[in-house]
Amino acid sequence: MVKLIGKKKIPCAVFISGRGSNLKSIFNYSKKKRSIFHVKLVISNKSKVLGVRFAKNNKIETIVVNYKNKKRAEEQILKYLKKNKIKLVCLAGFMKILSKNFIKYFKNKIINIHPSLLPKYKGLNTHERAINNNETFSGCTVHFVSAKLDSGKIILQKKVKILKSDNPSRLAKRILLVENKLYPKAIEKVLSRI
Ligand code: GRF
């Protein structure tokens, strides 16, 4: 375990597009004494979402980026990441695909959470597809972001049993609770190795 005696916590950014339950759990964890990181910056492509409200209420620097022009949006994001000396980018429900150049620039420093047991069920509607395929388990995965969607190296993964009574939204709710616990642990794991 990395101890931060006399050292500052490592600055991280969280990218969101919506509700922000993972942002909240990451932030709450970061406030603990034992945490080695802090949430320095939140980036969102949407202004009126719960996650942005949470970030502002908690006085986290929050940038809402206009994504009409992707190149310009990413340039703006990079500027803020550099300015804040961000060491790790955590995608948490961020619904924009980052360009290859952006990913290259931040190689091995961008991670994402996905609501399935990767490599199964990349992309959207994961819960529905897992139920329709009669899977016994689904779950969630934190992985490095690579140029190919939902395909980077896995950092941590947790299984969740699919119940007979499950529908996609019930399963999503149970998995989300597991995601919220898994994500901060994955961040600590990645940061303790750099
Ligand atoms: C989560 O289910 C995550 O796995 C997916 O998007 C959702 C974001 O939820 N990538 P929240 O905004 O963190 O509540």
mmCIF file of N, CA, C and O and ligand atoms in Angstrom, residues 16-24 51 91-95 112-116 127 140-141 172 175-176 179-180 183, ligand 1:
data_model
loop_
_atom_site.group_PDB
_atom_site.id
_atom_site.type_symbol
_atom_site.label_atom_id
_atom_site.label_comp_id
_atom_site.label_asym_id
_atom_site.label_seq_id
_atom_site.Cartn_x
_atom_site.Cartn_y
_atom_site.Cartn_z
ATOM 1 N N ILE A 16 -17.705 12.952 -17.063
ATOM 2 C CA ILE A 16 -19.081 12.449 -16.924
ATOM 3 C C ILE A 16 -19.987 13.006 -18.037
ATOM 4 O O ILE A 16 -19.629 13.972 -18.715
ATOM 5 N N SER A 17 -21.168 12.400 -18.128
ATOM 6 C CA SER A 17 -22.200 12.952 -19.018
ATOM 7 C C SER A 17 -23.573 12.922 -18.355
ATOM 8 O O SER A 17 -24.559 13.277 -19.003
ATOM 9 N N GLY A 18 -23.668 12.452 -17.127
ATOM 10 C CA GLY A 18 -25.014 12.271 -16.571
ATOM 11 C C GLY A 18 -25.090 12.269 -15.063
ATOM 12 O O GLY A 18 -24.540 13.140 -14.392
ATOM 13 N N ARG A 19 -25.727 11.221 -14.575
ATOM 14 C CA ARG A 19 -26.097 11.086 -13.155
ATOM 15 C C ARG A 19 -24.937 11.239 -12.172
ATOM 16 O O ARG A 19 -25.071 11.817 -11.104
ATOM 17 N N GLY A 20 -23.799 10.656 -12.491
ATOM 18 C CA GLY A 20 -22.615 10.865 -11.656
ATOM 19 C C GLY A 20 -22.528 10.057 -10.377
ATOM 20 O O GLY A 20 -21.857 10.477 -9.429
ATOM 21 N N SER A 21 -23.161 8.880 -10.325
ATOM 22 C CA SER A 21 -23.057 8.096 -9.080
ATOM 23 C C SER A 21 -21.618 7.600 -8.872
ATOM 24 O O SER A 21 -21.141 7.526 -7.740
ATOM 25 N N ASN A 22 -20.941 7.279 -9.964
ATOM 26 C CA ASN A 22 -19.532 6.869 -9.816
ATOM 27 C C ASN A 22 -18.653 8.049 -9.409
ATOM 28 O O ASN A 22 -17.763 7.895 -8.579
ATOM 29 N N LEU A 23 -18.919 9.213 -9.988
ATOM 30 C CA LEU A 23 -18.190 10.411 -9.567
ATOM 31 C C LEU A 23 -18.338 10.603 -8.050
ATOM 32 O O LEU A 23 -17.356 10.838 -7.342
ATOM 33 N N LYS A 24 -19.566 10.470 -7.582
ATOM 34 C CA LYS A 24 -19.841 10.673 -6.151
ATOM 35 C C LYS A 24 -19.057 9.674 -5.295
ATOM 36 O O LYS A 24 -18.436 10.045 -4.300
ATOM 37 N N GLY A 51 -24.553 14.962 -12.150
ATOM 38 C CA GLY A 51 -23.125 14.871 -11.841
ATOM 39 C C GLY A 51 -22.471 16.247 -11.760
ATOM 40 O O GLY A 51 -21.627 16.490 -10.889
ATOM 41 N N LEU A 91 -13.026 7.867 -16.703
ATOM 42 C CA LEU A 91 -14.291 8.044 -17.418
ATOM 43 C C LEU A 91 -15.383 7.352 -16.604
ATOM 44 O O LEU A 91 -15.257 6.178 -16.262
ATOM 45 N N ALA A 92 -16.434 8.104 -16.309
ATOM 46 C CA ALA A 92 -17.508 7.534 -15.483
ATOM 47 C C ALA A 92 -18.841 7.917 -16.121
ATOM 48 O O ALA A 92 -19.434 8.939 -15.781
ATOM 49 N N GLY A 93 -19.246 7.132 -17.086
ATOM 50 C CA GLY A 93 -20.487 7.447 -17.794
ATOM 51 C C GLY A 93 -20.297 8.591 -18.775
ATOM 52 O O GLY A 93 -21.239 9.309 -19.091
ATOM 53 N N PHE A 94 -19.078 8.744 -19.294
ATOM 54 C CA PHE A 94 -18.794 9.794 -20.281
ATOM 55 C C PHE A 94 -19.181 9.243 -21.650
ATOM 56 O O PHE A 94 -18.620 8.242 -22.108
ATOM 57 N N MET A 95 -20.154 9.891 -22.297
ATOM 58 C CA MET A 95 -20.757 9.309 -23.502
ATOM 59 C C MET A 95 -20.112 9.773 -24.813
ATOM 60 O O MET A 95 -20.711 9.656 -25.876
ATOM 61 N N ASN A 112 -11.745 3.446 -17.547
ATOM 62 C CA ASN A 112 -13.199 3.532 -17.750
ATOM 63 C C ASN A 112 -13.879 2.427 -16.953
ATOM 64 O O ASN A 112 -13.273 1.396 -16.672
ATOM 65 N N ILE A 113 -15.142 2.671 -16.602
ATOM 66 C CA ILE A 113 -15.924 1.591 -15.999
ATOM 67 C C ILE A 113 -17.019 1.188 -16.972
ATOM 68 O O ILE A 113 -17.659 2.034 -17.597
ATOM 69 N N HIS A 114 -17.192 -0.121 -17.085
ATOM 70 C CA HIS A 114 -18.175 -0.647 -18.042
ATOM 71 C C HIS A 114 -19.060 -1.673 -17.325
ATOM 72 O O HIS A 114 -18.551 -2.535 -16.607
ATOM 73 N N PRO A 115 -20.385 -1.594 -17.554
ATOM 74 C CA PRO A 115 -21.282 -2.469 -16.793
ATOM 75 C C PRO A 115 -21.458 -3.865 -17.403
ATOM 76 O O PRO A 115 -22.575 -4.285 -17.699
ATOM 77 N N SER A 116 -20.363 -4.574 -17.577
ATOM 78 C CA SER A 116 -20.445 -5.980 -17.994
ATOM 79 C C SER A 116 -19.131 -6.638 -17.615
ATOM 80 O O SER A 116 -18.164 -5.961 -17.241
ATOM 81 N N HIS A 127 -27.006 -4.970 -20.024
ATOM 82 C CA HIS A 127 -27.832 -5.778 -19.108
ATOM 83 C C HIS A 127 -28.881 -6.573 -19.887
ATOM 84 O O HIS A 127 -29.087 -7.755 -19.623
ATOM 85 N N CYS A 140 -19.290 -5.897 -13.574
ATOM 86 C CA CYS A 140 -18.707 -4.652 -14.086
ATOM 87 C C CYS A 140 -17.191 -4.774 -14.145
ATOM 88 O O CYS A 140 -16.597 -5.609 -13.452
ATOM 89 N N THR A 141 -16.611 -3.907 -14.955
ATOM 90 C CA THR A 141 -15.172 -3.979 -15.226
ATOM 91 C C THR A 141 -14.583 -2.574 -15.272
ATOM 92 O O THR A 141 -15.138 -1.698 -15.932
ATOM 93 N N ALA A 172 -29.323 -3.521 -13.578
ATOM 94 C CA ALA A 172 -28.478 -2.314 -13.676
ATOM 95 C C ALA A 172 -28.289 -1.676 -12.306
ATOM 96 O O ALA A 172 -27.182 -1.262 -11.953
ATOM 97 N N ILE A 175 -25.914 -3.777 -10.194
ATOM 98 C CA ILE A 175 -24.537 -3.681 -10.699
ATOM 99 C C ILE A 175 -23.949 -2.302 -10.386
ATOM 100 O O ILE A 175 -22.787 -2.178 -10.033
ATOM 101 N N LEU A 176 -24.787 -1.274 -10.478
ATOM 102 C CA LEU A 176 -24.287 0.083 -10.215
ATOM 103 C C LEU A 176 -23.715 0.201 -8.788
ATOM 104 O O LEU A 176 -22.687 0.840 -8.575
ATOM 105 N N GLU A 179 -20.399 -1.260 -8.974
ATOM 106 C CA GLU A 179 -19.506 -0.334 -9.698
ATOM 107 C C GLU A 179 -18.968 0.748 -8.761
ATOM 108 O O GLU A 179 -17.781 1.056 -8.755
ATOM 109 N N ASN A 180 -19.907 1.308 -7.993
ATOM 110 C CA ASN A 180 -19.548 2.421 -7.116
ATOM 111 C C ASN A 180 -18.467 2.042 -6.093
ATOM 112 O O ASN A 180 -17.673 2.877 -5.679
ATOM 113 N N TYR A 183 -14.873 1.131 -8.436
ATOM 114 C CA TYR A 183 -14.116 2.162 -9.166
ATOM 115 C C TYR A 183 -13.010 2.811 -8.310
ATOM 116 O O TYR A 183 -11.842 2.867 -8.742
HETATM 117 C C1 GRF B 1 -22.387 3.277 -15.350
HETATM 118 O O1 GRF B 1 -23.250 2.187 -15.414
HETATM 119 C C2 GRF B 1 -21.083 2.967 -16.057
HETATM 120 O O2 GRF B 1 -20.724 1.627 -15.989
HETATM 121 C C3 GRF B 1 -21.403 3.334 -17.477
HETATM 122 O O3 GRF B 1 -22.227 4.479 -17.377
HETATM 123 C C4 GRF B 1 -22.907 4.469 -16.124
HETATM 124 C C5 GRF B 1 -22.607 5.762 -15.444
HETATM 125 O O4 GRF B 1 -23.353 5.909 -14.259
HETATM 126 N N1 GRF B 1 -20.204 3.515 -18.248
HETATM 127 P P1 GRF B 1 -23.113 7.141 -13.286
HETATM 128 O O5 GRF B 1 -23.310 8.406 -14.114
HETATM 129 O O6 GRF B 1 -21.719 7.040 -12.743
HETATM 130 O O7 GRF B 1 -24.168 7.018 -12.222
#
